[in-house]
mmCIF file of C-alpha atoms in Angstrom:
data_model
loop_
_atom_site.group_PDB
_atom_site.id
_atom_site.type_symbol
_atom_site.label_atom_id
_atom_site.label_comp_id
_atom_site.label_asym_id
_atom_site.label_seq_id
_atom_site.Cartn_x
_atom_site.Cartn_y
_atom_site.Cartn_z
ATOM 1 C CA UNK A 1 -4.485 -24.997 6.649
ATOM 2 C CA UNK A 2 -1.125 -23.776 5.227
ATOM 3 C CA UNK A 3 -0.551 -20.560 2.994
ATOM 4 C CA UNK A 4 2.157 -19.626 1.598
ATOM 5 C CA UNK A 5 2.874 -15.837 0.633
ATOM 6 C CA UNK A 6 5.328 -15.142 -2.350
ATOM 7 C CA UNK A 7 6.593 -11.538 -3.676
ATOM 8 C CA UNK A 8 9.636 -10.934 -6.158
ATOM 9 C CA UNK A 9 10.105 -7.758 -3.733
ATOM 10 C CA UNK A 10 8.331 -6.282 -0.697
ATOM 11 C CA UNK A 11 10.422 -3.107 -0.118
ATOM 12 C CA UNK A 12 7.861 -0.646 0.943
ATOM 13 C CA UNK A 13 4.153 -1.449 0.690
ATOM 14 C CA UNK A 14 4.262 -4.757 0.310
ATOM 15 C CA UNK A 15 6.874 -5.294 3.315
ATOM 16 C CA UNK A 16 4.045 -2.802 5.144
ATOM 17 C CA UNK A 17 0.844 -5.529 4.152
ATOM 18 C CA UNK A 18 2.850 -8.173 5.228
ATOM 19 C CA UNK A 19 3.941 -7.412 8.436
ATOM 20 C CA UNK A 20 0.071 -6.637 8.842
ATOM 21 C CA UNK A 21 -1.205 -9.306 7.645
ATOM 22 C CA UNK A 22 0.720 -12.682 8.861
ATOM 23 C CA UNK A 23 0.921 -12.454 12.651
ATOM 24 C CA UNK A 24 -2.636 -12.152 12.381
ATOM 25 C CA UNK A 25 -2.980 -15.224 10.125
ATOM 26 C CA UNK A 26 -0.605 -16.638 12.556
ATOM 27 C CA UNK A 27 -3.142 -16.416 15.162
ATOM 28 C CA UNK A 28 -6.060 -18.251 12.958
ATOM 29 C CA UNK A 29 -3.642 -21.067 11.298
ATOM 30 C CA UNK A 30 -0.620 -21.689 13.662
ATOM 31 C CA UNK A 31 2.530 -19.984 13.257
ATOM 32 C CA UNK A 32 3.811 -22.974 11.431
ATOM 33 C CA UNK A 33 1.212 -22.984 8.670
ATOM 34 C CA UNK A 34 1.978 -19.522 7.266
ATOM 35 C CA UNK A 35 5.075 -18.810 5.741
ATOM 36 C CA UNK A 36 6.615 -15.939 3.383
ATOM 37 C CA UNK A 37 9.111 -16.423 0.156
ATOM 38 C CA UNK A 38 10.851 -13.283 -0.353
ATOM 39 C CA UNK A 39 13.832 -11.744 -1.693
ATOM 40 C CA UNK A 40 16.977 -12.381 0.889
ATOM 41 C CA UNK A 41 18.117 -8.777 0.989
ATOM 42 C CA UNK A 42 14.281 -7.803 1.670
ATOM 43 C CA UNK A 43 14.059 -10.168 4.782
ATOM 44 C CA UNK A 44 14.802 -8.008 7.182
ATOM 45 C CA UNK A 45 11.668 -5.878 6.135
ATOM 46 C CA UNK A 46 9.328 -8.376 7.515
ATOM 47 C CA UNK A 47 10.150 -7.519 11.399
ATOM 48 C CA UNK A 48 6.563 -8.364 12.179
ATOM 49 C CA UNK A 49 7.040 -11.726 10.769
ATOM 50 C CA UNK A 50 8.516 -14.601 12.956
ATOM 51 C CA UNK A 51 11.785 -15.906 10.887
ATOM 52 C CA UNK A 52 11.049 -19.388 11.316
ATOM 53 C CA UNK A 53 7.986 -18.470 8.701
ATOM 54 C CA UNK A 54 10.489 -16.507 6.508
ATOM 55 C CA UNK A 55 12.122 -18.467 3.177
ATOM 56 C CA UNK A 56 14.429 -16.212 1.136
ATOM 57 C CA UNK A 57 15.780 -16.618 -2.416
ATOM 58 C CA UNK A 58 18.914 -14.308 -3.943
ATOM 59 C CA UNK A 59 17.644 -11.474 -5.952
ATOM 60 C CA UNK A 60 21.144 -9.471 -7.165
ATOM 61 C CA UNK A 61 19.451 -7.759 -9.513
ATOM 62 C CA UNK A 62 15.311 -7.469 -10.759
ATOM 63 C CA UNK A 63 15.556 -9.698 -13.590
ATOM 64 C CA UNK A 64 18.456 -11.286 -11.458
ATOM 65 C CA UNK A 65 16.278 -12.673 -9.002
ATOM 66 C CA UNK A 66 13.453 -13.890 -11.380
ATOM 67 C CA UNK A 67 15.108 -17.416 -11.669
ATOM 68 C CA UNK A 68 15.858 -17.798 -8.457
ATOM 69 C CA UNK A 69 12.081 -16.584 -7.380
ATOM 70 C CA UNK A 70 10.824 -19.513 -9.679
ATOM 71 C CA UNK A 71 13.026 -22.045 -8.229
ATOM 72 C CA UNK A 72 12.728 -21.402 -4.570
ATOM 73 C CA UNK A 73 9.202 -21.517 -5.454
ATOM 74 C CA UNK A 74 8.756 -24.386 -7.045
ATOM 75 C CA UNK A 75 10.569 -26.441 -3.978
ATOM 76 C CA UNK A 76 8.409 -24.822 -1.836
ATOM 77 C CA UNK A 77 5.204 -25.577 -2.973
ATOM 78 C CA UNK A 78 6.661 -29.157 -4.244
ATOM 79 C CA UNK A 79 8.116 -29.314 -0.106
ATOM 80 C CA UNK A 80 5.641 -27.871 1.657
ATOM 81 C CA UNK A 81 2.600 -28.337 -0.114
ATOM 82 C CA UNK A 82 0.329 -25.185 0.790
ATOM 83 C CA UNK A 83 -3.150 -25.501 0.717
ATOM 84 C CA UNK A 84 -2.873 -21.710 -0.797
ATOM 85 C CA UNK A 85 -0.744 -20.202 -2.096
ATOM 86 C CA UNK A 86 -0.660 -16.421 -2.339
ATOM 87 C CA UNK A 87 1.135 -14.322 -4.515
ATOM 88 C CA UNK A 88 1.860 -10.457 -4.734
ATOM 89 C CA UNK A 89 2.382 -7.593 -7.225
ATOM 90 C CA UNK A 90 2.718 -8.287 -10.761
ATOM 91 C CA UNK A 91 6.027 -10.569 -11.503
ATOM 92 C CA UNK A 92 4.892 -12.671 -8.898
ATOM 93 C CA UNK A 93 1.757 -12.981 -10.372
ATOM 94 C CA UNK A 94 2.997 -13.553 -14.002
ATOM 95 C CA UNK A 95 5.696 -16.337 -13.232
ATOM 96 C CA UNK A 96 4.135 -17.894 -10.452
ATOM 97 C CA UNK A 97 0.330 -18.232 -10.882
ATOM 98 C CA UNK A 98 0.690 -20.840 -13.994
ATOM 99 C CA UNK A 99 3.390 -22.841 -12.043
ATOM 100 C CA UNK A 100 0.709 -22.754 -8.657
ATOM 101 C CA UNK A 101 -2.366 -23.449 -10.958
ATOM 102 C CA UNK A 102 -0.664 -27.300 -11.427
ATOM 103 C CA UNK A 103 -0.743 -28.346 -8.006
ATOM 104 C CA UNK A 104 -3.688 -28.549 -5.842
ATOM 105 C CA UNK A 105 -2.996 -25.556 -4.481
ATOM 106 C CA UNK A 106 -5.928 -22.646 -4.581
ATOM 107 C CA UNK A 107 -4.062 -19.617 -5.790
ATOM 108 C CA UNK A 108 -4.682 -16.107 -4.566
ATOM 109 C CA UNK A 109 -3.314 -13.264 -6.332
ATOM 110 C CA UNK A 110 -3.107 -9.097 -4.563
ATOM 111 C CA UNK A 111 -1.990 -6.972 -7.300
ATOM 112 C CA UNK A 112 -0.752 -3.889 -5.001
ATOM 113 C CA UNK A 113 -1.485 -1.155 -7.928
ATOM 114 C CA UNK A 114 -2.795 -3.121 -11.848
ATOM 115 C CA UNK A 115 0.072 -2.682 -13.557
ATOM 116 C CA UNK A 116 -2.592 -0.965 -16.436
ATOM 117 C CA UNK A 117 -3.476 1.523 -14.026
ATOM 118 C CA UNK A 118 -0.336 2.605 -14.229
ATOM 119 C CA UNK A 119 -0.234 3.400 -17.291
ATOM 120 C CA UNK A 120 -1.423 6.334 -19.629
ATOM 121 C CA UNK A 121 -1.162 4.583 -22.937
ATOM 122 C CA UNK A 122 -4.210 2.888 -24.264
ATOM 123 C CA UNK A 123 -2.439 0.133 -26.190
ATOM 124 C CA UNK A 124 -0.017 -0.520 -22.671
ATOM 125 C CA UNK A 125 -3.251 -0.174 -20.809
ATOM 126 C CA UNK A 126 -5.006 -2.592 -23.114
ATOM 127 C CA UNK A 127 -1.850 -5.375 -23.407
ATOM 128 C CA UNK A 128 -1.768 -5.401 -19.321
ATOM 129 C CA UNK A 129 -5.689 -5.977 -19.096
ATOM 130 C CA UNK A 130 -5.214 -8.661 -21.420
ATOM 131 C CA UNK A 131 -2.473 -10.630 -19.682
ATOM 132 C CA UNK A 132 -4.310 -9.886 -16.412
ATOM 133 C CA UNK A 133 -7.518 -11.448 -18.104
ATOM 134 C CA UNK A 134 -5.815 -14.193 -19.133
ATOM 135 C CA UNK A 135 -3.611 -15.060 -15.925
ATOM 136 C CA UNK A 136 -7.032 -14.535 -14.013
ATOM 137 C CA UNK A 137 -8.314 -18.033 -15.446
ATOM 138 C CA UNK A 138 -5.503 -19.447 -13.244
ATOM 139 C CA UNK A 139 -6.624 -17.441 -10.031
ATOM 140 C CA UNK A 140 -9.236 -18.588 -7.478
ATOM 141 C CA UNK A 141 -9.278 -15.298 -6.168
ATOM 142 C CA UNK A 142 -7.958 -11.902 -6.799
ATOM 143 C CA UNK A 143 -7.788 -9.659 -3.848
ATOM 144 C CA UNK A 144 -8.808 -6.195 -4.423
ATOM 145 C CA UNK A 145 -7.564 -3.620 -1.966
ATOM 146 C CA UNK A 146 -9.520 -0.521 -3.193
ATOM 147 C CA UNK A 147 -12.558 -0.209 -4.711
ATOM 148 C CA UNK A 148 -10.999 1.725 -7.060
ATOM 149 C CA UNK A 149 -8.566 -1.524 -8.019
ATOM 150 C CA UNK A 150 -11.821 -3.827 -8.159
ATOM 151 C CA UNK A 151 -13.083 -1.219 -10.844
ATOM 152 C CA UNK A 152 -9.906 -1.328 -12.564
ATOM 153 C CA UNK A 153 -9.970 -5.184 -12.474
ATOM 154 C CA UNK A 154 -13.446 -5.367 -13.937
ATOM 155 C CA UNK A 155 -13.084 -2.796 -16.458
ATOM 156 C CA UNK A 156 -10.415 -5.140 -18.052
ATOM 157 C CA UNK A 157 -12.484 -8.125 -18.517
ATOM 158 C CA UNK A 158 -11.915 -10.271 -15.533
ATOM 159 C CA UNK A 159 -14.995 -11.224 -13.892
ATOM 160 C CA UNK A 160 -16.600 -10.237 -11.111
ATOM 161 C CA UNK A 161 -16.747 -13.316 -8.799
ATOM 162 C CA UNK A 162 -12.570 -13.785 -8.703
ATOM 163 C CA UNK A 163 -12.644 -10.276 -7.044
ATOM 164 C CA UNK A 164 -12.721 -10.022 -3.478
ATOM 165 C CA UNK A 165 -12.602 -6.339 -2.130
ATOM 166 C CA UNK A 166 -10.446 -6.632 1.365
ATOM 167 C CA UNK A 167 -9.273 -3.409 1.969
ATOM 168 C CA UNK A 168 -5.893 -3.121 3.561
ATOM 169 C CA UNK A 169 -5.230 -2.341 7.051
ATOM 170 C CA UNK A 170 -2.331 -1.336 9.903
ATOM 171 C CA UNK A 171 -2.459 -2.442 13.323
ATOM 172 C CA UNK A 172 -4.912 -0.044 15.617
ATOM 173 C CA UNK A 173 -1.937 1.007 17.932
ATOM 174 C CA UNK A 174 1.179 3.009 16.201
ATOM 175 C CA UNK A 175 5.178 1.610 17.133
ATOM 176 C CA UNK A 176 6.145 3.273 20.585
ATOM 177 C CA UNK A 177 7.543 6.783 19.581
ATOM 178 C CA UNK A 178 8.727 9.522 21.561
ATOM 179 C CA UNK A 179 7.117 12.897 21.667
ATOM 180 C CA UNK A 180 7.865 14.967 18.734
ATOM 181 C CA UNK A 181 8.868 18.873 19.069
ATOM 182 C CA UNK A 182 7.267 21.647 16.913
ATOM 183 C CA UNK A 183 8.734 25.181 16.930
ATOM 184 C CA UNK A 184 7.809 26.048 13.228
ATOM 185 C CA UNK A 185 4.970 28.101 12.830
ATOM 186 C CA UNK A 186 3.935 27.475 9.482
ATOM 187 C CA UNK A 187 1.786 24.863 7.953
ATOM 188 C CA UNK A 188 3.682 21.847 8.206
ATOM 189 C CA UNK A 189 3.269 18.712 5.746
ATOM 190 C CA UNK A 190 4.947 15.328 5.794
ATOM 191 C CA UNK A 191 5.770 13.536 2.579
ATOM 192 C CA UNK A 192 6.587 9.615 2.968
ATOM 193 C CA UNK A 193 7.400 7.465 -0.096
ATOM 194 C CA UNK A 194 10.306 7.031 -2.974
ATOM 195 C CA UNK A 195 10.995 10.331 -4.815
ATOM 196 C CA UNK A 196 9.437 8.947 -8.771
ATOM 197 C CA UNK A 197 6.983 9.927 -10.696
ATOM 198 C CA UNK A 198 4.271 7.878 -9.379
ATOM 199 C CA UNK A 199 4.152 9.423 -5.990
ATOM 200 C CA UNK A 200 4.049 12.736 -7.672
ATOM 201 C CA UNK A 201 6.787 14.378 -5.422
ATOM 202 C CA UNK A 202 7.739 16.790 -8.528
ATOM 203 C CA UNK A 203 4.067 18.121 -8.279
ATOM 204 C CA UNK A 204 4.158 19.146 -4.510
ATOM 205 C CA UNK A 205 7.862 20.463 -4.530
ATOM 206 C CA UNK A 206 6.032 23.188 -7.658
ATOM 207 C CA UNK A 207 3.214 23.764 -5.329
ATOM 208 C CA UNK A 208 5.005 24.751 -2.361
ATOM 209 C CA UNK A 209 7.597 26.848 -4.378
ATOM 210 C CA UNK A 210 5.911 29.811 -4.005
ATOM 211 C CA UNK A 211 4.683 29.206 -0.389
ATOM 212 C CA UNK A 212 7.828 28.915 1.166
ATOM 213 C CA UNK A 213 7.085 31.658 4.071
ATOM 214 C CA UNK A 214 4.289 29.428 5.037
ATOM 215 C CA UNK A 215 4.593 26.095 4.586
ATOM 216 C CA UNK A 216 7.624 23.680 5.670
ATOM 217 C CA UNK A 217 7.629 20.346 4.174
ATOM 218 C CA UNK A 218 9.584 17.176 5.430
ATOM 219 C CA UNK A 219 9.817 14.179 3.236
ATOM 220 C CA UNK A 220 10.291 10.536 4.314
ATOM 221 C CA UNK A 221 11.779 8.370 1.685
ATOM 222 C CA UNK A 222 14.421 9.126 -1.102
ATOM 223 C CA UNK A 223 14.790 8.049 -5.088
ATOM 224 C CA UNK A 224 14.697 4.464 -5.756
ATOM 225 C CA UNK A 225 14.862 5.241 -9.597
ATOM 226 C CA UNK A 226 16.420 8.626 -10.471
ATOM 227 C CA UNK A 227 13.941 11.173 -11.564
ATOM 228 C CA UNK A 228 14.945 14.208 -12.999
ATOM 229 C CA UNK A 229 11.788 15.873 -12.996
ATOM 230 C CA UNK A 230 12.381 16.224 -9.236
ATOM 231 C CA UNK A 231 14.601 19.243 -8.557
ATOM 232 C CA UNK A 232 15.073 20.806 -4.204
ATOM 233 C CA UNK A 233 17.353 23.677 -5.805
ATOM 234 C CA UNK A 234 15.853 27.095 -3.917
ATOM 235 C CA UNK A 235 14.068 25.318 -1.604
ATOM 236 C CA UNK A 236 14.549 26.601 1.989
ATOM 237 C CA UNK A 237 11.287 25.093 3.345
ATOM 238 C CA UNK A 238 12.038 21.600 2.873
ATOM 239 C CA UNK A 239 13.824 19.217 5.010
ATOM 240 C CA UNK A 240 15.009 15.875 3.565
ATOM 241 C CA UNK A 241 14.778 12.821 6.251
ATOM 242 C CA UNK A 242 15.608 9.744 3.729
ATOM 243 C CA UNK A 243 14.134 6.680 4.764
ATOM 244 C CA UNK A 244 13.098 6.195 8.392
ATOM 245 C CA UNK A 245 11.628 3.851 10.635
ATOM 246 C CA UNK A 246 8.089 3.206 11.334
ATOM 247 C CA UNK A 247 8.114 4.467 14.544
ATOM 248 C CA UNK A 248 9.709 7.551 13.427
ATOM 249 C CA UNK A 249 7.163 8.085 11.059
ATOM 250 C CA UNK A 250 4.607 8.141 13.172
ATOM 251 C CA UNK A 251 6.610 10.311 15.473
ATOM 252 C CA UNK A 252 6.956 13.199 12.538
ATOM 253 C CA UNK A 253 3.760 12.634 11.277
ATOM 254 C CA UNK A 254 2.361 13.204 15.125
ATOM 255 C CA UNK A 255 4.336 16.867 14.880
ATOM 256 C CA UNK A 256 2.979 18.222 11.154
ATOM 257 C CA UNK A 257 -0.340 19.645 10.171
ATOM 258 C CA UNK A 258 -1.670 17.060 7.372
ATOM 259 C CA UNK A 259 0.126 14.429 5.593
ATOM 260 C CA UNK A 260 0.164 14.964 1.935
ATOM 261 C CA UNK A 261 0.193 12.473 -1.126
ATOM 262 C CA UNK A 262 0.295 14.151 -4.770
ATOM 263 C CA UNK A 263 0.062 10.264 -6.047
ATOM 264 C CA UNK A 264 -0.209 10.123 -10.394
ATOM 265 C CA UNK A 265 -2.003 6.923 -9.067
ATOM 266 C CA UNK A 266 -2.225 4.527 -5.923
ATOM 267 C CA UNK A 267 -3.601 1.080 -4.809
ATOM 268 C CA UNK A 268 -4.918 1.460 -1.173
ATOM 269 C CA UNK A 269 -1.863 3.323 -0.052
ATOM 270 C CA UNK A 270 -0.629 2.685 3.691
ATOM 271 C CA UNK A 271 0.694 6.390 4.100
ATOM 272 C CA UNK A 272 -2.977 7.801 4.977
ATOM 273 C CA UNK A 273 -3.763 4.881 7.209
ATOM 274 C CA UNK A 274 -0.318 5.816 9.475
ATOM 275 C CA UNK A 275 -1.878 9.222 9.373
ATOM 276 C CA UNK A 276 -5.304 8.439 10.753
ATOM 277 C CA UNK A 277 -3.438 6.589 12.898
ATOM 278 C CA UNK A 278 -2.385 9.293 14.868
ATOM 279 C CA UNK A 279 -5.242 11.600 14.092
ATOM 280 C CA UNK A 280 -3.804 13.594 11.348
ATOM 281 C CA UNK A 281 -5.388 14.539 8.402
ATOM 282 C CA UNK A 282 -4.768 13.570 4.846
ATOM 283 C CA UNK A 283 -4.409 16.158 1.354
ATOM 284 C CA UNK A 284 -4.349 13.989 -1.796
ATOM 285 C CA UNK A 285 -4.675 13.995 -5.041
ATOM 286 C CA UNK A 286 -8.121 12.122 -6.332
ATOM 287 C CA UNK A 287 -6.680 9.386 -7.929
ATOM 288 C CA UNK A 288 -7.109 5.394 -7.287
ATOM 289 C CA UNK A 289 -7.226 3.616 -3.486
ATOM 290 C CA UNK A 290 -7.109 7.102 -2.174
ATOM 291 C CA UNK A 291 -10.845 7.765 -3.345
ATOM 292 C CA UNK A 292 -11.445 5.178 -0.249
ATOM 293 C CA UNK A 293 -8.975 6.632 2.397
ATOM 294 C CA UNK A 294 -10.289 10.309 2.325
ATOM 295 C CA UNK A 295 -13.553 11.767 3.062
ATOM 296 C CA UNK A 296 -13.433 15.064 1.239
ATOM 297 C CA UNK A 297 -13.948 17.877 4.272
ATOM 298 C CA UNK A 298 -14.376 15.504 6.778
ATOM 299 C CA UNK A 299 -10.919 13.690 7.326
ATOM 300 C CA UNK A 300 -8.954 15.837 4.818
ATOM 301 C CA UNK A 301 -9.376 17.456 1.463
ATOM 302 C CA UNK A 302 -8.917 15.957 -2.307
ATOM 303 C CA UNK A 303 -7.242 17.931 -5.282
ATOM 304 C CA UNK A 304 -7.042 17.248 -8.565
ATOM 305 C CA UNK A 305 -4.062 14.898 -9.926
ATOM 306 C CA UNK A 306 -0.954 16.292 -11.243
ATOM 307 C CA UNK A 307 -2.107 19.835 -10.742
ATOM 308 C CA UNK A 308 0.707 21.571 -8.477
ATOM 309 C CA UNK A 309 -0.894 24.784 -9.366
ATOM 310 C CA UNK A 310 -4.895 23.034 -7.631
ATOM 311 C CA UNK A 311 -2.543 22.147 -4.753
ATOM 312 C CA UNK A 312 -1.301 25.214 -4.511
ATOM 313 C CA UNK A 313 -4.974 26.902 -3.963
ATOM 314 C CA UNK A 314 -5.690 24.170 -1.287
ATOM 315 C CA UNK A 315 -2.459 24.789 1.064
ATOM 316 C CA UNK A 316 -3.252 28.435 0.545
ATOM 317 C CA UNK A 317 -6.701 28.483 2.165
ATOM 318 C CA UNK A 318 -5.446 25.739 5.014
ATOM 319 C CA UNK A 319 -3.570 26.699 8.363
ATOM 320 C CA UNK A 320 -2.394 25.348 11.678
ATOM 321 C CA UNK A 321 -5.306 24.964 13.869
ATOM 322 C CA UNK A 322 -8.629 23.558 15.227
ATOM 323 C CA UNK A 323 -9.598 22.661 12.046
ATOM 324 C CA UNK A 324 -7.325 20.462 10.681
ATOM 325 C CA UNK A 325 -7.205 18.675 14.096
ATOM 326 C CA UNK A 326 -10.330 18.052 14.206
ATOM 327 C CA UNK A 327 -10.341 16.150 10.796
ATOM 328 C CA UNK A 328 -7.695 14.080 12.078
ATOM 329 C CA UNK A 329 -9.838 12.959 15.049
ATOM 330 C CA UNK A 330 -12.613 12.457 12.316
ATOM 331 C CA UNK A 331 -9.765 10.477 10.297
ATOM 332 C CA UNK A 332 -8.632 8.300 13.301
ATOM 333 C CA UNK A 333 -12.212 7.571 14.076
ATOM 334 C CA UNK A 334 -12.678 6.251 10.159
ATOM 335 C CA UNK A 335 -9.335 4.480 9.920
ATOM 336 C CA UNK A 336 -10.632 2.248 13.488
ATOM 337 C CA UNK A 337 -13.671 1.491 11.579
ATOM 338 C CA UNK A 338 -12.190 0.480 8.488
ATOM 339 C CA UNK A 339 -8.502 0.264 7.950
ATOM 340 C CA UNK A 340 -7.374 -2.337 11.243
ATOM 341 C CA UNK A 341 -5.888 -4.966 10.437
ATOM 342 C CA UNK A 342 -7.866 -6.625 12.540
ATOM 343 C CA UNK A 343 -10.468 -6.387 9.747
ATOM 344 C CA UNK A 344 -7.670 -7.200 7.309
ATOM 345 C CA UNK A 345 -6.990 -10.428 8.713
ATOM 346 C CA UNK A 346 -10.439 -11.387 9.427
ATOM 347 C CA UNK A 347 -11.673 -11.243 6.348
ATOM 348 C CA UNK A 348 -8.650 -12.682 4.156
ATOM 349 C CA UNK A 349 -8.935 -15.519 6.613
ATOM 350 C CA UNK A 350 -12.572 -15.903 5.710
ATOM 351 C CA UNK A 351 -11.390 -15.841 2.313
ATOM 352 C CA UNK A 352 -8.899 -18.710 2.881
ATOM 353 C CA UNK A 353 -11.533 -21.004 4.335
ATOM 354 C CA UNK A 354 -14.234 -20.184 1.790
ATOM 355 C CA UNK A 355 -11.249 -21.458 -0.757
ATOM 356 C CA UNK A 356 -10.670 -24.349 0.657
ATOM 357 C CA UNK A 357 -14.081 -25.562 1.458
ATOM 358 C CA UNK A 358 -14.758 -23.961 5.153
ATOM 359 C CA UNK A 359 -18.455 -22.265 5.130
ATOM 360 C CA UNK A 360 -17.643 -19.291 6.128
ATOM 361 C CA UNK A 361 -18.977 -16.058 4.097
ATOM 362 C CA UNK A 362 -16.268 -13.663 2.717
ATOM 363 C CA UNK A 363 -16.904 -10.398 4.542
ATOM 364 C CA UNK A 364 -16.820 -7.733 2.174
ATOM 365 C CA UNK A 365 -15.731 -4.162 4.470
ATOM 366 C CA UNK A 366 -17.360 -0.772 2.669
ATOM 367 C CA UNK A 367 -15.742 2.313 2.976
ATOM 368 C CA UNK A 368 -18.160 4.925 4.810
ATOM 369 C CA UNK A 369 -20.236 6.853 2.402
ATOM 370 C CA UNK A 370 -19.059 10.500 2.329
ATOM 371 C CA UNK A 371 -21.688 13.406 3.856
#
């Protein structure tokens, strides 16, 4: 069987699935049979991924590279011939899905984040879930990776029996690190992602404002698009690390107290899963995918969305300590029976050979029920 994976950009999560989820395809198909289309500046994202799987087309710009993402695919489906072909986030999805739905192709389609959960007007909310109804009748099968995104996917029309809920997943072992050092004695939290309004960073940088004699904040990641609603003037208790490699995420992250995502909303997010990882525990806002990552009191603690003054409250009452290790072991203990992609693999494999006529039932992984 051959699948072929294309994205009009995989900077960030989507460079994070991917380099979880093909060498483990590898391993079922043949590292010949999977391959990746993605944007030649984003290439060098995929260091998971073999580069004799890679294909690249030139993206200058975003609507740049939307020519050249149709073109590149078109050979390589017309070249190659896939037996699936799998497509992620929404432009992908859009251009490519009617062009893939011609050939004899099955087409798979993993939305990373509806683009109508995005959004908090009801007429933008209802235009998306009619495009993604409509560009659903040219899917075989949409991959879920939340609940929360099945929901989503449902609750705009498209039916239940394109869904399959896979939940994403990292590898079980972290990137080799080297021990971190801690010398501050204050509640430490780790912030990883792009400085915009969807991941919310304006809310924690208010909530921490007053708390700056006990709690020190790092953040992992930097503006992609400028936001002025984010604003470090008078902040002494955070330190800004800019983007940074895996393994020196999981090397801060292995040093703070919780890892913290004030999210406006989220697919299945990757930051908790790095957390778990290493046994720390997660504080984030109850909004989309991350209704599946935490187990409220167990593993970490929920607040309410785009509420710096609820997060507030919650770092108040929370301190260095036995405590919030323990919910990390608790969290690393869920992520292994969960979030591997292991599991990942497994089942989008299954899904692959149920698609193309193997008899193999599509395992459906459940989150753990909370209490």
């Amino acid at each position: 069987m051959k699948v072929l994976h294309i994205a009009e950009t995989i900077r960030g999560g989507i460079a994070t699935h991917l380099n979880a989820l093909i060498p483990g395809l590898q391993t079922h198909a043949g590292e010949d049979n999977i391959r990746c289309l993605v944007p030649d500046a984003h290439a060098a994202d995929l260091d998971a991924v073999p580069a004799s799987a890679i294909r690249t087309f030139r993206r200058p710009s975003r609507l740049g590279g939307l020519a050249p993402l149709v073109v590149a695919s078109v050979r390589e489906i017309r070249d190659w011939k896939p037996d699936v072909v799998h497509l992620h986030s929404s432009f992908a999805g859009a251009l490519i899905r009617p062009i893939a739905a011609l050939t004899r192709a099955r087409v798979v389609y993993t939305p990373h984040c509806w683009s109508m959960a995005r959004e908090t007007d009801p007429l933008k909310i209802r235009a998306y879930g009619t495009i993604e109804r409509l560009l659903s009748l040219l899917t075989d099968r949409i991959v879920a990776g939340s609940t929360d995104e099945a929901v989503v996917g449902e609750r705009a029309g498209i039916a239940s029996s394109r869904i399959a809920l896979i939940f994403n997943g990292l590898p079980a072992t972290p990137p080799a690190f080297a021990p971190g050092e801690r010398t501050d004695t204050r509640l430490k939290l780790l912030f990883i992602g792009r400085l915009d309004r969807q991941k919310g960073v304006d809310i924690l940088l208010k909530a921490i404002r007053p708390l700056q004699d006990r709690v020190s904040l790092e953040i992992a990641g930097d503006a992609v698009v400028a936001d002025s609603s984010v604003s470090f003037e008078g902040l002494t208790n955070v330190t800004r690390l800019g983007w940074i490699s895996p393994a020196e995420v999981s090397r801060r992250l292995s040093v703070c107290d919780a890892a913290v995502l004030p999210s406006r909303w989220e697919g299945l997010c990757y930051v908790p899963m790095e957390a778990m990882r290493v046994s720390k525990p997660v504080l984030a806002a109850r909004v989309g995918g991350l209704k599946d990552l935490v187990l409220d009191g167990q593993t970490g603690f929920f607040f309410e969305p785009e509420s710096p003054e609820a997060l507030q409250t919650l770092l108040e009452g929370l301190a260095p300590g036995d405590a919030l290790a323990a919910m990390g072991e608790a969290g690393h203990r869920y992520f292994m029976d969960t979030f591997t992609a292991e599991k990942m693999t497994g089942a989008t494999w299954a899904l692959y050979r149920d698609l193309v006529g193997g008899a193999v039932q599509l395992p459906r992984n459940q989150p753990r029920k909370e209490g």
